Short mmCIF file of N, CA and C and ligand atoms in Angstrom, two decimals:
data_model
loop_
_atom_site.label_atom_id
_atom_site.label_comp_id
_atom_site.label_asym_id
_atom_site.label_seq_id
_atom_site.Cartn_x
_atom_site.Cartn_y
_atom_site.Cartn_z
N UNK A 1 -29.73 11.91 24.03
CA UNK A 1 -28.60 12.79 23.71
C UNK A 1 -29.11 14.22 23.46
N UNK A 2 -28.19 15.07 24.45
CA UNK A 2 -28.90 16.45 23.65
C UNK A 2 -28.43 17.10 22.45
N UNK A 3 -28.76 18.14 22.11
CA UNK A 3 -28.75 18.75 21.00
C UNK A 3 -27.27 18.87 20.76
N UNK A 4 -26.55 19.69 22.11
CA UNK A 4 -24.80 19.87 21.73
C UNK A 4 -23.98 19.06 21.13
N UNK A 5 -24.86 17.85 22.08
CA UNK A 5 -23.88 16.61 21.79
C UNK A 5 -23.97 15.77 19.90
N UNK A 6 -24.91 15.82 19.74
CA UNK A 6 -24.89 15.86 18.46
C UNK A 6 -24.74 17.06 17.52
N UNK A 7 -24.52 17.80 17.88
CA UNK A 7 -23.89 18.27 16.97
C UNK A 7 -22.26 18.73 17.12
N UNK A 8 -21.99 18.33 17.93
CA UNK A 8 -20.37 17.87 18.32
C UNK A 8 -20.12 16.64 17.33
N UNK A 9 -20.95 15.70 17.51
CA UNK A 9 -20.57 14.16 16.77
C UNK A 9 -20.87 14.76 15.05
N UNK A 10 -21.49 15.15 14.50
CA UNK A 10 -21.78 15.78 13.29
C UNK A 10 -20.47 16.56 12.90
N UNK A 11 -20.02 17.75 13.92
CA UNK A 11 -18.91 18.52 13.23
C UNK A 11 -17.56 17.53 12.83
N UNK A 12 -17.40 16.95 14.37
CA UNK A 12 -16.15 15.69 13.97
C UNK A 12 -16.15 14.65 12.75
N UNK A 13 -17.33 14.15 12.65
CA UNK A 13 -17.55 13.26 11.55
C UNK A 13 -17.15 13.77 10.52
N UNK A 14 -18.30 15.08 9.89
CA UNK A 14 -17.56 15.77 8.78
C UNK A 14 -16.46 16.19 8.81
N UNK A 15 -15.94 16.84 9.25
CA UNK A 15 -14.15 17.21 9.35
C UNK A 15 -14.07 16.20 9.31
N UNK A 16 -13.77 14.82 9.85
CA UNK A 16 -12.86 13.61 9.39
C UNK A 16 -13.14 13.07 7.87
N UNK A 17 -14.72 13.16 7.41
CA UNK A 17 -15.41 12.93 5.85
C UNK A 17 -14.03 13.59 4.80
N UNK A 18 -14.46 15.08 5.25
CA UNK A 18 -13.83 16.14 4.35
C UNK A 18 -12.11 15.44 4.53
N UNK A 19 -11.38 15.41 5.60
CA UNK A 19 -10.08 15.06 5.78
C UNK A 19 -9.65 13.59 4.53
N UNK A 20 -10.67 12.71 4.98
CA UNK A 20 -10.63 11.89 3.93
C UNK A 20 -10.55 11.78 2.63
N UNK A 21 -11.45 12.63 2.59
CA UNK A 21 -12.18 12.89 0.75
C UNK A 21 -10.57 13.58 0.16
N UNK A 22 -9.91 14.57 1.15
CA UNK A 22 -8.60 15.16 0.91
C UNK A 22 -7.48 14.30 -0.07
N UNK A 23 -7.43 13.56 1.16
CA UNK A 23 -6.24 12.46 1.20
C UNK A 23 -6.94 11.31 -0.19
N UNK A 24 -8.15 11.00 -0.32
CA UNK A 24 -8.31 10.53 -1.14
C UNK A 24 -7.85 11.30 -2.83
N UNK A 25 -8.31 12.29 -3.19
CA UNK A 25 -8.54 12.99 -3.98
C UNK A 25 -6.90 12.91 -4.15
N UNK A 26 -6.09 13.65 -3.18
CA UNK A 26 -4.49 13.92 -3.38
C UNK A 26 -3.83 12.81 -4.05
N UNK A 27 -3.87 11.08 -3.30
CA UNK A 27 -4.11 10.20 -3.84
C UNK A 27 -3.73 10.11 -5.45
N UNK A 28 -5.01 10.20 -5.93
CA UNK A 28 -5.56 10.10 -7.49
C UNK A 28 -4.67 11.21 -8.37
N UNK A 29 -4.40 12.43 -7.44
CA UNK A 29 -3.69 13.20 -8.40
C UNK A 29 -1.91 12.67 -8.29
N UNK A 30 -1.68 12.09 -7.20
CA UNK A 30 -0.12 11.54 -7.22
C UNK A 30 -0.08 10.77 -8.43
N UNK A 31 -0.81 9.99 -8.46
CA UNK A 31 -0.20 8.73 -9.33
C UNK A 31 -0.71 8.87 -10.65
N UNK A 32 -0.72 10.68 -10.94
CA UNK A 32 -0.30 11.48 -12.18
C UNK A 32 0.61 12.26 -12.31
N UNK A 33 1.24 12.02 -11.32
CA UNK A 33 2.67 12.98 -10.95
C UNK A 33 3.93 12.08 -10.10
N UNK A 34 5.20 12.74 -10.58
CA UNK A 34 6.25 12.27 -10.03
C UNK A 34 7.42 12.99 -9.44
N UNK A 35 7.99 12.41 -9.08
CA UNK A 35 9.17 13.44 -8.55
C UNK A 35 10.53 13.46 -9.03
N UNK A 36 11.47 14.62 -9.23
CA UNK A 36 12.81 14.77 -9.85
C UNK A 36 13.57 14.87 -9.04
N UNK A 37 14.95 14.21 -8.65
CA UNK A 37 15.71 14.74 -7.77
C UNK A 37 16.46 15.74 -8.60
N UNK A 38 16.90 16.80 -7.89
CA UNK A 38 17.47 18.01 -8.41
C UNK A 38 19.20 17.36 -8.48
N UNK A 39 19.25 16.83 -7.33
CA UNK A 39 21.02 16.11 -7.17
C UNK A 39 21.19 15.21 -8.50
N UNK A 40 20.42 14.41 -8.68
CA UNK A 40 21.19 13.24 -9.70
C UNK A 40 20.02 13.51 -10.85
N UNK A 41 19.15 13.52 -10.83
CA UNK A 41 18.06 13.79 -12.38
C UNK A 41 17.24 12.99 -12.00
N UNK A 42 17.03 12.21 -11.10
CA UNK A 42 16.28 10.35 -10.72
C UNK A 42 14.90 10.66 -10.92
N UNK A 43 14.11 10.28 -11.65
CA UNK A 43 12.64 10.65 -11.43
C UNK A 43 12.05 9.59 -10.88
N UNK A 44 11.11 9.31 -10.43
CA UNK A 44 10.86 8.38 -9.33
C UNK A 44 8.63 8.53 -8.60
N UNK A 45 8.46 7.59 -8.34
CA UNK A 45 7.11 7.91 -7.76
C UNK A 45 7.13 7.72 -6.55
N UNK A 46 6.29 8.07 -5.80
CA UNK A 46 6.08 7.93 -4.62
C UNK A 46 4.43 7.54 -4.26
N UNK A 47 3.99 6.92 -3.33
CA UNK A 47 2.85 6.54 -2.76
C UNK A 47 2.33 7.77 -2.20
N UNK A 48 0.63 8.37 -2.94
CA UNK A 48 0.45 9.50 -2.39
C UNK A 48 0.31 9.51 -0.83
N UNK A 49 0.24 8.35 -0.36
CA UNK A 49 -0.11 8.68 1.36
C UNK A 49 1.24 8.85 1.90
N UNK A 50 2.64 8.87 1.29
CA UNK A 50 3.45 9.21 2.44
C UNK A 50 4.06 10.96 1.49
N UNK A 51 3.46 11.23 0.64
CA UNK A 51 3.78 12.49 0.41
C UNK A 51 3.20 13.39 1.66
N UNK A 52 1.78 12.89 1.35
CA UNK A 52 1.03 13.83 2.08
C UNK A 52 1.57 14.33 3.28
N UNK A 53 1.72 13.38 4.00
CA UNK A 53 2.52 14.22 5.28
C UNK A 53 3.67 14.48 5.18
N UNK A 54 4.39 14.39 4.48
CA UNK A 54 5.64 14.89 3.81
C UNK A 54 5.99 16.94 4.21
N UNK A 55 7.13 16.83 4.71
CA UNK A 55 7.32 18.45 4.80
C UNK A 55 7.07 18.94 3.54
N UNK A 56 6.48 19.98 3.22
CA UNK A 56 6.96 20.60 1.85
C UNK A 56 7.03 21.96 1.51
N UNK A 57 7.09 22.30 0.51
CA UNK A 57 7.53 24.02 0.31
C UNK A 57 7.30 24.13 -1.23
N UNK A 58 5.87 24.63 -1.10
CA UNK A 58 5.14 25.04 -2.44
C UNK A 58 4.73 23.48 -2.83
N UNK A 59 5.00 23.16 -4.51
CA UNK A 59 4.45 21.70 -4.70
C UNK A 59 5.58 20.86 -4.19
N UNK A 60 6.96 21.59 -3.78
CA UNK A 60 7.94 20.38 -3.31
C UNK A 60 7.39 19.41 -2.34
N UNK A 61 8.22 18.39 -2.48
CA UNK A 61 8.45 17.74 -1.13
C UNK A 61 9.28 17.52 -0.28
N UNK A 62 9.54 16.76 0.59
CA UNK A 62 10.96 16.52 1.60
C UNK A 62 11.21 15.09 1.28
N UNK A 63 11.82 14.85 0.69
CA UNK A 63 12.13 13.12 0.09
C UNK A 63 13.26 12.88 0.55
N UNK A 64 13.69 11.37 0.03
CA UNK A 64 15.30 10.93 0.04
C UNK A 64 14.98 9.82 -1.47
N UNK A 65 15.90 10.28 -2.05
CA UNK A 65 16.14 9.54 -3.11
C UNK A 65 16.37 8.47 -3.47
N UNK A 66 15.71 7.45 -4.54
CA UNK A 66 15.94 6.32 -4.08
C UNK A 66 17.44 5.99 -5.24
N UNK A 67 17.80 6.61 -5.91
CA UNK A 67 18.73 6.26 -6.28
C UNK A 67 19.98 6.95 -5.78
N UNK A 68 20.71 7.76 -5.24
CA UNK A 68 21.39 8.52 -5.37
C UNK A 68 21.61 8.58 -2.97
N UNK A 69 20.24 8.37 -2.54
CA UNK A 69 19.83 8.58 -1.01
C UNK A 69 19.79 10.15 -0.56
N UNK A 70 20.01 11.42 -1.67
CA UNK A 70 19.76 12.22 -1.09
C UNK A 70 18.72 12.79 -0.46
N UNK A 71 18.41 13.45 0.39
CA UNK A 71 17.80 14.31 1.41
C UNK A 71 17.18 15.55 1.30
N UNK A 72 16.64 15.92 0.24
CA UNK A 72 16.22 17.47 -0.10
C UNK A 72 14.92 17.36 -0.64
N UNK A 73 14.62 18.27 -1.04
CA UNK A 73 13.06 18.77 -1.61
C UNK A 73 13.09 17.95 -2.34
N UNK A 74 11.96 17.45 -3.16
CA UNK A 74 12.14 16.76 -4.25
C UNK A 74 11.01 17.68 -5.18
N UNK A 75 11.73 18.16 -6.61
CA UNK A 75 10.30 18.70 -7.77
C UNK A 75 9.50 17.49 -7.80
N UNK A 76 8.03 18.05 -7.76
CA UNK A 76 6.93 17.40 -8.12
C UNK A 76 6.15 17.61 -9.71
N UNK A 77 6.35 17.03 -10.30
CA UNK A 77 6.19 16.85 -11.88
C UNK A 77 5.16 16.29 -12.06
N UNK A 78 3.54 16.87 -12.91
CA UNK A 78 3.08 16.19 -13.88
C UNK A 78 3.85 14.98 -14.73
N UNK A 79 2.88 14.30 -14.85
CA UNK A 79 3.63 13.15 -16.56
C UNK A 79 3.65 13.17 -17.40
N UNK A 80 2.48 14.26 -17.33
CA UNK A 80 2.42 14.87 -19.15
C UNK A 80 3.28 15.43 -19.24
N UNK A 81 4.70 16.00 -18.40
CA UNK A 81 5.21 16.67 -18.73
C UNK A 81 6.91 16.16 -18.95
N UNK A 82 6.50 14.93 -18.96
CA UNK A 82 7.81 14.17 -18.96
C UNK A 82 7.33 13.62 -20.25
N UNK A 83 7.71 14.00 -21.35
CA UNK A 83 7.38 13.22 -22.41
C UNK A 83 8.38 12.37 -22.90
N UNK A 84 7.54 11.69 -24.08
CA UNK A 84 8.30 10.56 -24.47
C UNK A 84 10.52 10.44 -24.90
N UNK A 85 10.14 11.71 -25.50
CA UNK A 85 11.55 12.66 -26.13
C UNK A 85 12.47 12.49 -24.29
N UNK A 86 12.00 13.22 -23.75
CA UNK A 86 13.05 13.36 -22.74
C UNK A 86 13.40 11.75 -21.98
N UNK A 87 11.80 11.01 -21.81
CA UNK A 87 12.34 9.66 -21.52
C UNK A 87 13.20 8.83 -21.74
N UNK A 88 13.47 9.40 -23.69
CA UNK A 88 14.52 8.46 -24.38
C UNK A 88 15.78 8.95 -24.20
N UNK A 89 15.77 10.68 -23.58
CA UNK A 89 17.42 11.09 -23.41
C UNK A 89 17.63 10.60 -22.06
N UNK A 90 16.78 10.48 -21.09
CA UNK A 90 17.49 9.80 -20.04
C UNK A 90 17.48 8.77 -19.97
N UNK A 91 17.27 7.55 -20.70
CA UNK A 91 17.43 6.29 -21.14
C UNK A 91 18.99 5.94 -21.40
N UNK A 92 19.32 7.23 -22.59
CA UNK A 92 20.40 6.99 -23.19
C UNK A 92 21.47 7.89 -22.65
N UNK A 93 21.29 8.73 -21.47
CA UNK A 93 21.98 8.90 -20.85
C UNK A 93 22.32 8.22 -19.16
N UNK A 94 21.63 7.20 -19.22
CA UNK A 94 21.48 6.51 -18.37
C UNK A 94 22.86 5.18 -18.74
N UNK A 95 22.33 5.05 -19.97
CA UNK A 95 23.26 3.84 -20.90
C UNK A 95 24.41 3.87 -20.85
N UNK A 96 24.78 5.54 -21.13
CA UNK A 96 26.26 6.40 -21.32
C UNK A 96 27.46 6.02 -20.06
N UNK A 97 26.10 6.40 -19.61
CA UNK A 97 26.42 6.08 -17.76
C UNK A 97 27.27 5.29 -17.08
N UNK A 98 26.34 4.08 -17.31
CA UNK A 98 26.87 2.70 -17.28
C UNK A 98 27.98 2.14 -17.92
N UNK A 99 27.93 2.51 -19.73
CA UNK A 99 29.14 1.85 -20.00
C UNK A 99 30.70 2.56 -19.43
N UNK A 100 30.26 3.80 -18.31
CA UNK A 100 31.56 4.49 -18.27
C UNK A 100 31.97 3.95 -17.05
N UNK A 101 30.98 3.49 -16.08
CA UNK A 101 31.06 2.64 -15.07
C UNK A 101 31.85 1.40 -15.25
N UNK A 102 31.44 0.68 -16.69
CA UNK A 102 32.20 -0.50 -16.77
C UNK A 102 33.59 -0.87 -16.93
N UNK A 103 33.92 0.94 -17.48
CA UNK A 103 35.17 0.28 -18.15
C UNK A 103 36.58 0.47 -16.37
ZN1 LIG B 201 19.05 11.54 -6.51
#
């Protein structure tokens, strides 16, 4: 093999290494983060490998909701930033919800 040719196989390899290491890394930071729908409030996770290729615009994404089925950006949220306090108001506004559904 000559010289070009290895170092053709070297550049591809790394670019695919680095591409990896990407998608890995992105990964690890998803499933410290979640997403808000702006339409209904739904916060929700997603699997970092189908964000990634996901359209997006800034940290948004292009989602569909799994509660609600809308179609728009979705905010991408830390978890630290969903704390416990707000968990319990959408708990109990979740509750509110429902019993208005029932009657
Ligand atoms: Zn929604």
């Amino acid at each position: 093999m000559n010289g070009i040719g290895l170092f053709g196989i070297i550049t591809v390899c790394s670019t695919l290494v680095i591409f990896i290491v990407c998608i890995v890394l992105y990964c690890r930071i998803q499933t410290k983060r979640h997403f808000k729908c702006p339409h209904c409030g739904a916060r929700f996770k997603v699997a970092g490998m189908r964000t990634f290729f996901a359209s997006r615009q800034g940290t948004d994404r292009l989602l569909s909701c799994p509660q609600c089925g809308m179609n728009c950006y979705m905010e991408n949220i830390p978890d630290e930033e969903y704390t416990e306090e707000m968990r319990r108001a959408d708990a109990e506004r979740r509750r509110q919800e429902e019993e208005e559904d029932g009657e």
